[in-house]
GROMACS .gro file of C-alpha atoms in nm:
model
  103
    1SER     CA    1  -1.085  -1.763   0.344
    2PRO     CA    2  -1.249  -1.477   0.149
    3LYS     CA    3  -0.909  -1.307   0.109
    4GLU     CA    4  -0.755  -1.620  -0.045
    5PHE     CA    5  -1.053  -1.653  -0.278
    6CYS     CA    6  -1.015  -1.294  -0.401
    7LEU     CA    7  -0.639  -1.331  -0.443
    8SER     CA    8  -0.689  -1.639  -0.658
    9TYR     CA    9  -0.873  -1.430  -0.921
   10MET     CA   10  -0.629  -1.138  -0.939
   11VAL     CA   11  -0.415  -1.091  -1.249
   12PRO     CA   12  -0.048  -1.169  -1.172
   13SER     CA   13   0.214  -0.896  -1.208
   14GLU     CA   14   0.580  -0.859  -1.130
   15GLN     CA   15   0.528  -0.517  -0.973
   16CYS     CA   16   0.409  -0.619  -0.624
   17GLU     CA   17   0.416  -0.919  -0.401
   18ALA     CA   18   0.206  -1.004  -0.097
   19GLU     CA   19   0.202  -1.342   0.073
   20GLY     CA   20   0.363  -1.493  -0.236
   21ARG     CA   21   0.098  -1.355  -0.472
   22LYS     CA   22   0.131  -1.051  -0.695
   23GLN     CA   23  -0.160  -0.808  -0.695
   24PRO     CA   24  -0.132  -0.448  -0.821
   25VAL     CA   25  -0.435  -0.218  -0.806
   26MET     CA   26  -0.512   0.073  -1.038
   27ARG     CA   27  -0.514   0.410  -0.861
   28ASN     CA   28  -0.462   0.775  -0.950
   29ILE     CA   29  -0.152   0.930  -0.800
   30MET     CA   30  -0.212   1.231  -0.575
   31ILE     CA   31   0.047   1.496  -0.493
   32THR     CA   32   0.009   1.827  -0.314
   33ARG     CA   33   0.163   2.161  -0.406
   34LEU     CA   34   0.126   2.535  -0.353
   35ASN     CA   35  -0.002   2.729  -0.653
   36ASP     CA   36   0.118   3.076  -0.754
   37LYS     CA   37  -0.131   3.232  -0.506
   38ASN     CA   38   0.026   3.024  -0.226
   39GLU     CA   39  -0.290   2.810  -0.197
   40GLU     CA   40  -0.255   2.438  -0.127
   41GLN     CA   41  -0.370   2.214  -0.410
   42ALA     CA   42  -0.427   1.842  -0.447
   43CYS     CA   43  -0.319   1.723  -0.792
   44PHE     CA   44  -0.445   1.391  -0.932
   45SER     CA   45  -0.287   1.199  -1.220
   46GLU     CA   46  -0.521   1.201  -1.517
   47THR     CA   47  -0.446   0.834  -1.578
   48PRO     CA   48  -0.454   0.565  -1.307
   49VAL     CA   49  -0.137   0.359  -1.261
   50ALA     CA   50  -0.071   0.017  -1.111
   51GLN     CA   51   0.021   0.050  -0.744
   52CYS     CA   52   0.098  -0.198  -0.470
   53PRO     CA   53  -0.184  -0.230  -0.215
   54GLU     CA   54  -0.127  -0.202   0.159
   55GLY     CA   55   0.047  -0.503   0.305
   56SER     CA   56   0.248  -0.578  -0.009
   57LYS     CA   57   0.597  -0.475  -0.111
   58LYS     CA   58   0.707  -0.309  -0.431
   59VAL     CA   59   0.933  -0.538  -0.631
   60ARG     CA   60   0.976  -0.320  -0.940
   61SER     CA   61   0.892   0.036  -1.042
   62GLU     CA   62   0.947   0.268  -1.336
   63VAL     CA   63   0.969   0.644  -1.378
   64ARG     CA   64   0.746   0.813  -1.634
   65SER     CA   65   0.600   1.155  -1.702
   66MET     CA   66   0.238   1.199  -1.585
   67GLU     CA   67  -0.024   1.468  -1.644
   68PHE     CA   68  -0.205   1.601  -1.336
   69HIS     CA   69  -0.522   1.804  -1.279
   70CYS     CA   70  -0.500   2.025  -0.968
   71LEU     CA   71  -0.781   2.142  -0.738
   72LEU     CA   72  -0.786   2.362  -0.429
   73LYS     CA   73  -0.738   2.125  -0.138
   74GLU     CA   74  -0.973   2.316   0.094
   75LEU     CA   75  -1.282   2.254  -0.123
   76GLN     CA   76  -1.529   1.992  -0.004
   77SER     CA   77  -1.541   1.834  -0.352
   78THR     CA   78  -1.161   1.797  -0.347
   79GLN     CA   79  -1.175   1.635  -0.002
   80LYS     CA   80  -1.421   1.379  -0.142
   81MET     CA   81  -1.183   1.302  -0.430
   82ILE     CA   82  -0.891   1.263  -0.188
   83LYS     CA   83  -1.086   0.995   0.001
   84LEU     CA   84  -1.215   0.833  -0.319
   85HIS     CA   85  -0.872   0.805  -0.485
   86LYS     CA   86  -0.755   0.575  -0.204
   87SER     CA   87  -1.017   0.313  -0.286
   88LYS     CA   88  -1.064   0.319  -0.666
   89PRO     CA   89  -0.958   0.491  -0.990
   90LEU     CA   90  -1.114   0.836  -1.038
   91GLY     CA   91  -1.204   0.762  -1.402
   92ASP     CA   92  -1.479   0.994  -1.525
   93LYS     CA   93  -1.418   1.245  -1.243
   94LEU     CA   94  -1.110   1.373  -1.434
   95GLN     CA   95  -1.231   1.335  -1.794
   96GLY     CA   96  -1.228   1.661  -1.986
   97LYS     CA   97  -1.029   1.843  -1.715
   98SER     CA   98  -0.733   2.059  -1.811
   99THR     CA   99  -0.374   1.950  -1.745
  100ASP     CA  100  -0.227   2.177  -1.477
  101LEU     CA  101   0.102   1.998  -1.415
  102VAL     CA  102   0.329   1.751  -1.593
  103GLN     CA  103   0.572   1.570  -1.369
   0.00000   0.00000   0.00000
């Protein structure tokens, strides 16, 4: 099947497991918060991290400090980034942006 073919070329990892095969994907973390003006923001990690895809289970995780860039959630450009971050790393979309939060 096409899924089996794709899985056969993924780099193994001990972080996730799905159907006996390990397959993390690189994604930016997104969190939401209220800023000091009580406006809702979407904050994206400046560096993508390995995450387990849907349908797999997390076997191992680690806690580390991350830098985030925050944008007003109501903006159309932010809504596009929210959708985009679910499917691939944001990469150049966050380059050169200021760090608004370290968590």
